[in-house]
mmCIF file of C-alpha atoms in Angstrom:
data_model
loop_
_atom_site.group_PDB
_atom_site.id
_atom_site.type_symbol
_atom_site.label_atom_id
_atom_site.label_comp_id
_atom_site.label_asym_id
_atom_site.label_seq_id
_atom_site.Cartn_x
_atom_site.Cartn_y
_atom_site.Cartn_z
ATOM 1 C CA ARG A 1 25.916 13.399 15.481
ATOM 2 C CA ILE A 2 23.516 11.724 13.061
ATOM 3 C CA ASN A 3 21.638 10.221 16.035
ATOM 4 C CA ILE A 4 20.929 13.533 17.797
ATOM 5 C CA GLN A 5 17.455 13.853 16.279
ATOM 6 C CA ARG A 6 16.630 10.281 17.253
ATOM 7 C CA MET A 7 17.682 10.988 20.841
ATOM 8 C CA HIS A 8 15.545 14.142 20.896
ATOM 9 C CA ARG A 9 12.526 12.208 19.662
ATOM 10 C CA VAL A 10 13.062 9.426 22.215
ATOM 11 C CA PHE A 11 13.221 11.956 25.059
ATOM 12 C CA ALA A 12 10.247 13.918 23.711
ATOM 13 C CA VAL A 13 8.020 10.862 23.354
ATOM 14 C CA PHE A 14 9.003 8.681 26.316
ATOM 15 C CA VAL A 15 10.332 11.194 28.868
ATOM 16 C CA TRP A 16 8.477 14.440 28.194
ATOM 17 C CA SER A 17 5.311 12.658 26.940
ATOM 18 C CA SER A 18 5.006 14.999 23.986
ATOM 19 C CA SER A 19 2.450 14.148 21.313
ATOM 20 C CA TRP A 20 3.959 16.545 18.761
ATOM 21 C CA ASP A 21 7.357 14.899 18.169
ATOM 22 C CA ARG A 22 6.327 11.539 16.781
ATOM 23 C CA MET A 23 7.014 12.212 13.108
ATOM 24 C CA CYS A 24 10.375 12.608 11.411
ATOM 25 C CA ARG A 25 11.204 15.975 9.878
ATOM 26 C CA THR A 26 14.341 14.973 8.003
ATOM 27 C CA ASN A 27 12.360 14.996 4.749
ATOM 28 C CA ILE A 28 12.722 18.790 4.589
ATOM 29 C CA PHE A 29 16.346 18.336 3.469
ATOM 30 C CA ARG A 30 15.413 16.320 0.392
ATOM 31 C CA ARG A 31 15.042 17.999 -2.978
ATOM 32 C CA VAL A 32 11.738 19.607 -3.863
ATOM 33 C CA LYS A 33 11.008 17.157 -6.660
ATOM 34 C CA ASP A 34 11.603 14.289 -4.199
ATOM 35 C CA GLY A 35 9.059 15.550 -1.691
ATOM 36 C CA GLY A 36 11.184 17.803 0.509
ATOM 37 C CA LEU A 37 11.894 21.493 0.862
ATOM 38 C CA GLY A 38 15.474 21.551 -0.387
ATOM 39 C CA LEU A 39 16.937 22.989 2.822
ATOM 40 C CA THR A 40 20.665 22.708 3.478
ATOM 41 C CA HIS A 41 21.829 20.231 6.104
ATOM 42 C CA MET A 42 24.820 21.751 7.883
ATOM 43 C CA PHE A 43 26.375 18.421 8.895
ATOM 44 C CA ILE A 44 26.302 17.144 5.303
ATOM 45 C CA ARG A 45 27.771 20.409 4.027
ATOM 46 C CA GLN A 46 30.522 20.132 6.627
ATOM 47 C CA LEU A 47 31.305 16.552 5.571
ATOM 48 C CA VAL A 48 31.525 17.506 1.910
ATOM 49 C CA ASN A 49 33.698 20.568 2.590
ATOM 50 C CA ARG A 50 36.128 18.597 4.770
ATOM 51 C CA PHE A 51 36.475 15.831 2.190
ATOM 52 C CA LEU A 52 36.956 18.190 -0.759
ATOM 53 C CA PHE A 53 39.586 20.064 1.248
ATOM 54 C CA LEU A 54 41.491 16.787 1.367
ATOM 55 C CA ARG A 55 40.878 15.633 -2.206
ATOM 56 C CA ASP A 56 41.048 18.854 -4.235
ATOM 57 C CA GLN A 57 43.799 20.653 -2.353
ATOM 58 C CA LYS A 58 46.016 22.582 -4.820
ATOM 59 C CA ASP A 59 47.995 24.826 -2.515
ATOM 60 C CA PRO A 60 51.594 23.473 -2.400
ATOM 61 C CA PHE A 61 52.097 24.223 1.282
ATOM 62 C CA LEU A 62 48.808 22.647 2.388
ATOM 63 C CA ARG A 63 49.382 19.616 0.169
ATOM 64 C CA THR A 64 52.763 19.091 1.813
ATOM 65 C CA VAL A 65 51.237 19.403 5.271
ATOM 66 C CA ILE A 66 48.521 16.891 4.362
ATOM 67 C CA GLN A 67 51.097 14.423 3.034
ATOM 68 C CA LEU A 68 53.256 14.730 6.141
ATOM 69 C CA ARG A 69 50.443 14.644 8.687
ATOM 70 C CA LEU A 70 47.960 12.212 7.160
ATOM 71 C CA TYR A 71 50.076 9.713 5.216
ATOM 72 C CA ASN A 72 50.193 7.194 8.072
ATOM 73 C CA VAL A 73 46.589 7.905 9.049
ATOM 74 C CA LEU A 74 45.104 7.510 5.546
ATOM 75 C CA PRO A 75 47.670 5.468 3.592
ATOM 76 C CA GLU A 76 45.036 4.234 1.141
ATOM 77 C CA PHE A 77 44.191 7.774 0.030
ATOM 78 C CA VAL A 78 47.187 10.040 0.713
ATOM 79 C CA VAL A 79 50.359 9.460 -1.313
ATOM 80 C CA ALA A 80 53.747 10.610 0.013
ATOM 81 C CA SER A 81 57.392 9.896 -0.826
ATOM 82 C CA CYS A 82 58.684 9.894 2.753
ATOM 83 C CA ASP A 83 58.696 6.770 4.892
ATOM 84 C CA ASP A 84 58.982 8.416 8.299
ATOM 85 C CA CYS A 85 56.211 10.985 7.951
ATOM 86 C CA PHE A 86 54.931 12.581 11.121
ATOM 87 C CA SER A 87 51.590 10.985 11.915
ATOM 88 C CA GLY A 88 49.042 12.959 13.819
ATOM 89 C CA ALA A 89 45.567 14.246 13.138
ATOM 90 C CA TYR A 90 44.612 17.053 15.486
ATOM 91 C CA GLY A 91 42.129 19.886 15.297
ATOM 92 C CA TYR A 92 40.862 20.514 11.797
ATOM 93 C CA PHE A 93 42.805 17.583 10.332
ATOM 94 C CA LYS A 94 41.018 15.253 12.717
ATOM 95 C CA GLU A 95 37.698 16.487 11.316
ATOM 96 C CA VAL A 96 39.012 15.882 7.791
ATOM 97 C CA VAL A 97 39.967 12.312 8.685
ATOM 98 C CA CYS A 98 36.574 11.660 10.282
ATOM 99 C CA ALA A 99 34.792 13.025 7.216
ATOM 100 C CA TYR A 100 36.845 10.812 4.901
ATOM 101 C CA ARG A 101 36.198 7.689 6.985
ATOM 102 C CA PHE A 102 32.505 8.498 7.160
ATOM 103 C CA LEU A 103 32.328 8.674 3.369
ATOM 104 C CA ALA A 104 34.701 5.767 2.710
ATOM 105 C CA THR A 105 32.449 3.356 4.600
ATOM 106 C CA ARG A 106 29.504 4.317 2.384
ATOM 107 C CA PHE A 107 31.056 4.925 -1.040
ATOM 108 C CA SER A 108 33.852 3.392 -3.075
ATOM 109 C CA LEU A 109 37.210 5.099 -3.559
ATOM 110 C CA GLU A 110 36.605 5.250 -7.305
ATOM 111 C CA TYR A 111 33.383 7.152 -6.709
ATOM 112 C CA LEU A 112 34.962 9.511 -4.166
ATOM 113 C CA SER A 113 37.857 10.333 -6.479
ATOM 114 C CA GLU A 114 35.587 11.572 -9.293
ATOM 115 C CA VAL A 115 32.330 12.787 -7.749
ATOM 116 C CA SER A 116 31.448 16.476 -7.811
ATOM 117 C CA ARG A 117 30.392 18.525 -4.817
ATOM 118 C CA LYS A 118 26.735 18.727 -5.853
ATOM 119 C CA ARG A 119 26.429 15.030 -6.677
ATOM 120 C CA LEU A 120 28.077 13.993 -3.412
ATOM 121 C CA SER A 121 25.720 16.188 -1.386
ATOM 122 C CA ARG A 122 22.656 14.806 -3.171
ATOM 123 C CA ASP A 123 23.770 11.202 -2.782
ATOM 124 C CA LEU A 124 24.417 11.741 0.927
ATOM 125 C CA ILE A 125 20.944 13.191 1.413
ATOM 126 C CA ASP A 126 19.357 10.278 -0.458
ATOM 127 C CA LEU A 127 21.400 7.830 1.609
ATOM 128 C CA LEU A 128 20.907 9.325 5.071
ATOM 129 C CA PHE A 129 17.312 10.529 4.769
ATOM 130 C CA PRO A 130 14.810 7.882 3.640
ATOM 131 C CA VAL A 131 11.822 8.548 1.418
ATOM 132 C CA PRO A 132 8.981 10.160 3.437
ATOM 133 C CA LEU A 133 6.187 7.776 4.357
ATOM 134 C CA TYR A 134 3.559 9.963 2.706
ATOM 135 C CA ARG A 135 5.381 9.547 -0.634
ATOM 136 C CA SER A 136 6.330 5.885 -0.330
ATOM 137 C CA ARG A 137 2.686 4.845 -0.712
ATOM 138 C CA TYR A 138 2.477 6.426 -4.169
ATOM 139 C CA SER A 139 6.087 6.004 -5.315
ATOM 140 C CA ALA A 140 5.014 4.196 -8.497
ATOM 141 C CA GLY A 141 2.290 6.658 -9.512
ATOM 142 C CA PRO A 142 2.454 9.655 -11.854
ATOM 143 C CA GLY A 143 3.058 13.277 -10.894
ATOM 144 C CA LEU A 144 5.936 12.777 -8.463
ATOM 145 C CA ASN A 145 7.292 16.230 -9.361
ATOM 146 C CA VAL A 146 4.179 17.909 -7.984
ATOM 147 C CA LEU A 147 6.013 20.065 -5.432
ATOM 148 C CA LYS A 148 8.311 21.363 -8.144
ATOM 149 C CA ARG A 149 5.296 22.240 -10.300
ATOM 150 C CA VAL A 150 3.466 23.939 -7.445
ATOM 151 C CA LYS A 151 6.581 25.928 -6.562
ATOM 152 C CA LYS A 152 6.581 27.461 -10.068
ATOM 153 C CA MET A 153 2.863 28.270 -10.080
ATOM 154 C CA VAL A 154 1.852 31.928 -9.897
ATOM 155 C CA VAL A 155 -0.353 31.593 -6.818
ATOM 156 C CA PRO A 156 -0.236 33.203 -3.361
ATOM 157 C CA ALA A 157 2.222 31.776 -0.864
ATOM 158 C CA ASN A 158 -0.553 30.603 1.456
ATOM 159 C CA VAL A 159 -1.874 28.365 -1.338
ATOM 160 C CA LYS A 160 1.533 26.700 -1.679
ATOM 161 C CA THR A 161 1.756 26.278 2.087
ATOM 162 C CA PHE A 162 -1.690 24.716 2.120
ATOM 163 C CA PHE A 163 -0.772 22.217 -0.589
ATOM 164 C CA PHE A 164 2.451 21.187 1.136
ATOM 165 C CA LYS A 165 0.449 20.406 4.273
ATOM 166 C CA LEU A 166 -2.046 18.464 2.191
ATOM 167 C CA HIS A 167 0.712 16.590 0.373
ATOM 168 C CA SER A 168 2.594 15.744 3.576
ATOM 169 C CA GLU A 169 -0.621 14.812 5.428
ATOM 170 C CA THR A 170 -0.147 17.502 8.076
ATOM 171 C CA LEU A 171 -3.274 19.471 7.211
ATOM 172 C CA PRO A 172 -5.110 20.251 10.485
ATOM 173 C CA VAL A 173 -8.269 18.243 9.871
ATOM 174 C CA LYS A 174 -10.079 17.015 12.972
ATOM 175 C CA THR A 175 -8.723 13.466 12.853
ATOM 176 C CA TRP A 176 -5.167 14.813 12.642
ATOM 177 C CA LEU A 177 -5.728 17.267 15.500
ATOM 178 C CA ILE A 178 -7.172 14.576 17.756
ATOM 179 C CA ALA A 179 -4.273 12.249 16.941
ATOM 180 C CA LYS A 180 -1.899 15.035 18.045
ATOM 181 C CA GLY A 181 -3.785 15.561 21.291
ATOM 182 C CA VAL A 182 -5.270 18.929 20.339
ATOM 183 C CA PRO A 183 -8.785 19.476 21.722
ATOM 184 C CA THR A 184 -11.395 20.083 19.022
ATOM 185 C CA ALA A 185 -14.894 21.519 19.267
ATOM 186 C CA TRP A 186 -17.771 19.026 19.352
ATOM 187 C CA SER A 187 -16.240 15.832 17.926
ATOM 188 C CA GLU A 188 -14.044 14.547 15.106
ATOM 189 C CA HIS A 189 -17.052 14.252 12.784
ATOM 190 C CA CYS A 190 -17.814 16.533 9.862
ATOM 191 C CA VAL A 191 -20.562 19.063 10.564
ATOM 192 C CA LEU A 192 -22.469 18.144 7.385
ATOM 193 C CA CYS A 193 -21.915 14.424 6.898
ATOM 194 C CA LYS A 194 -21.423 13.193 10.474
ATOM 195 C CA GLN A 195 -18.369 11.229 9.326
ATOM 196 C CA PRO A 196 -14.783 11.442 10.617
ATOM 197 C CA GLU A 197 -13.219 14.565 9.120
ATOM 198 C CA SER A 198 -10.148 13.164 7.363
ATOM 199 C CA ILE A 199 -8.317 14.592 4.353
ATOM 200 C CA GLU A 200 -10.066 12.198 1.983
ATOM 201 C CA HIS A 201 -13.449 13.064 3.446
ATOM 202 C CA VAL A 202 -12.950 16.835 3.217
ATOM 203 C CA PHE A 203 -11.794 16.883 -0.408
ATOM 204 C CA LEU A 204 -13.521 13.823 -1.889
ATOM 205 C CA ASP A 205 -16.445 12.407 0.093
ATOM 206 C CA CYS A 206 -18.077 15.403 1.764
ATOM 207 C CA TRP A 207 -21.253 16.803 0.185
ATOM 208 C CA ASP A 208 -19.542 20.143 -0.410
ATOM 209 C CA ALA A 209 -16.671 18.467 -2.248
ATOM 210 C CA VAL A 210 -18.959 16.233 -4.334
ATOM 211 C CA PHE A 211 -21.066 19.183 -5.535
ATOM 212 C CA PHE A 212 -18.009 21.381 -6.118
ATOM 213 C CA TRP A 213 -16.123 18.849 -8.252
ATOM 214 C CA ASP A 214 -19.257 17.974 -10.209
ATOM 215 C CA VAL A 215 -19.855 21.600 -11.205
ATOM 216 C CA LEU A 216 -16.167 22.227 -11.934
ATOM 217 C CA GLN A 217 -15.774 19.161 -14.151
ATOM 218 C CA ARG A 218 -18.927 20.011 -16.089
ATOM 219 C CA THR A 219 -17.658 23.555 -16.593
ATOM 220 C CA LEU A 220 -14.194 22.477 -17.733
ATOM 221 C CA LYS A 221 -15.498 19.425 -19.630
ATOM 222 C CA LYS A 222 -12.571 17.558 -18.148
ATOM 223 C CA ASP A 223 -12.339 14.542 -15.838
ATOM 224 C CA LEU A 224 -10.113 15.385 -12.890
ATOM 225 C CA PRO A 225 -8.248 12.707 -10.873
ATOM 226 C CA LEU A 226 -10.515 12.680 -7.824
ATOM 227 C CA SER A 227 -8.696 10.114 -5.719
ATOM 228 C CA PRO A 228 -6.350 10.130 -2.694
ATOM 229 C CA HIS A 229 -3.421 10.053 -5.113
ATOM 230 C CA GLY A 230 -4.911 12.686 -7.427
ATOM 231 C CA ILE A 231 -5.470 15.370 -4.810
ATOM 232 C CA ARG A 232 -1.929 14.921 -3.441
ATOM 233 C CA TYR A 233 -0.067 14.790 -6.762
ATOM 234 C CA LEU A 234 -2.347 16.747 -9.136
ATOM 235 C CA SER A 235 -1.753 14.104 -11.798
ATOM 236 C CA VAL A 236 -4.062 15.612 -14.429
ATOM 237 C CA GLU A 237 -3.629 14.175 -17.917
ATOM 238 C CA GLY A 238 -3.202 16.513 -20.844
ATOM 239 C CA ILE A 239 -1.372 19.337 -19.067
ATOM 240 C CA GLY A 240 -0.509 21.842 -21.793
ATOM 241 C CA THR A 241 -2.137 25.096 -22.769
ATOM 242 C CA VAL A 242 -4.739 24.794 -19.998
ATOM 243 C CA PRO A 243 -3.198 24.525 -16.494
ATOM 244 C CA TYR A 244 -5.603 21.947 -15.092
ATOM 245 C CA ASP A 245 -3.283 21.203 -12.189
ATOM 246 C CA LEU A 246 -3.361 24.885 -11.202
ATOM 247 C CA ILE A 247 -7.165 24.947 -11.433
ATOM 248 C CA MET A 248 -7.383 21.812 -9.321
ATOM 249 C CA LEU A 249 -5.040 23.310 -6.726
ATOM 250 C CA LEU A 250 -7.162 26.451 -6.438
ATOM 251 C CA GLY A 251 -10.249 24.263 -6.124
ATOM 252 C CA LEU A 252 -8.704 22.294 -3.265
ATOM 253 C CA HIS A 253 -7.711 25.521 -1.535
ATOM 254 C CA SER A 254 -11.209 26.991 -1.904
ATOM 255 C CA ILE A 255 -12.749 23.865 -0.348
ATOM 256 C CA TRP A 256 -10.364 24.136 2.587
ATOM 257 C CA GLN A 257 -11.024 27.849 3.063
ATOM 258 C CA CYS A 258 -14.766 27.177 3.186
ATOM 259 C CA ARG A 259 -14.144 24.449 5.748
ATOM 260 C CA LEU A 260 -12.132 26.817 7.947
ATOM 261 C CA ALA A 261 -14.779 29.526 7.606
ATOM 262 C CA VAL A 262 -17.428 27.142 8.942
ATOM 263 C CA ARG A 263 -15.156 25.894 11.715
ATOM 264 C CA HIS A 264 -14.268 29.408 12.879
ATOM 265 C CA ALA A 265 -17.763 30.845 12.299
ATOM 266 C CA ASP A 266 -16.509 33.414 9.794
ATOM 267 C CA ILE A 267 -19.619 33.193 7.623
#
């Protein structure tokens, strides 16, 4: 079941010739501070529930049934006093056995005997879903909890959505649209600078961005981290009474809104 998404992507790319299914979306199940969205993965929840049903069972009748049915199937985990226990794992008990074997091949018995539900779920997510590529490039830099900070900011929801697209490099700039096979007007170049319209160009190198950041920094009397890492992680030093990361986020959003207004002829 863990290979279903891989099979879907293989069919989408090589059979259906889709240009939209080339990137992995499993990062949405990681925690917010780790670069995901914190969504619940149903297969992982099912694994944890099946295993805890086996380990933390306190009902006398169910414990007796587990000892009689699963002693010969899981002798290293289930303890029973009978030697001729009925062995057979069918239906729900078969799912319990599969969940235990899935976890036993990845974790030690000492760990499984003491771990809590929340810790087991988090460790499974970290084990099964690798770090997103857009975060692995800056894994050693500051501000890795940027999504958690942005989530707590008192800003409109569309601003948070914009920043997540910027952070995950899915913002619909022209170079990204062309790479996805989406037709764009004129060419992939910026209207002002005649350079490829990438994320770095829009927010750092374009004339609009250069003038905007110059005026903003002079007004705030503060040097902002104007770099590919800085605009994605809002790693402003001296965050305290003045929310410089919030100001920088609103500045990035205003630049993008101006870009969309020019693209859609709304001005």
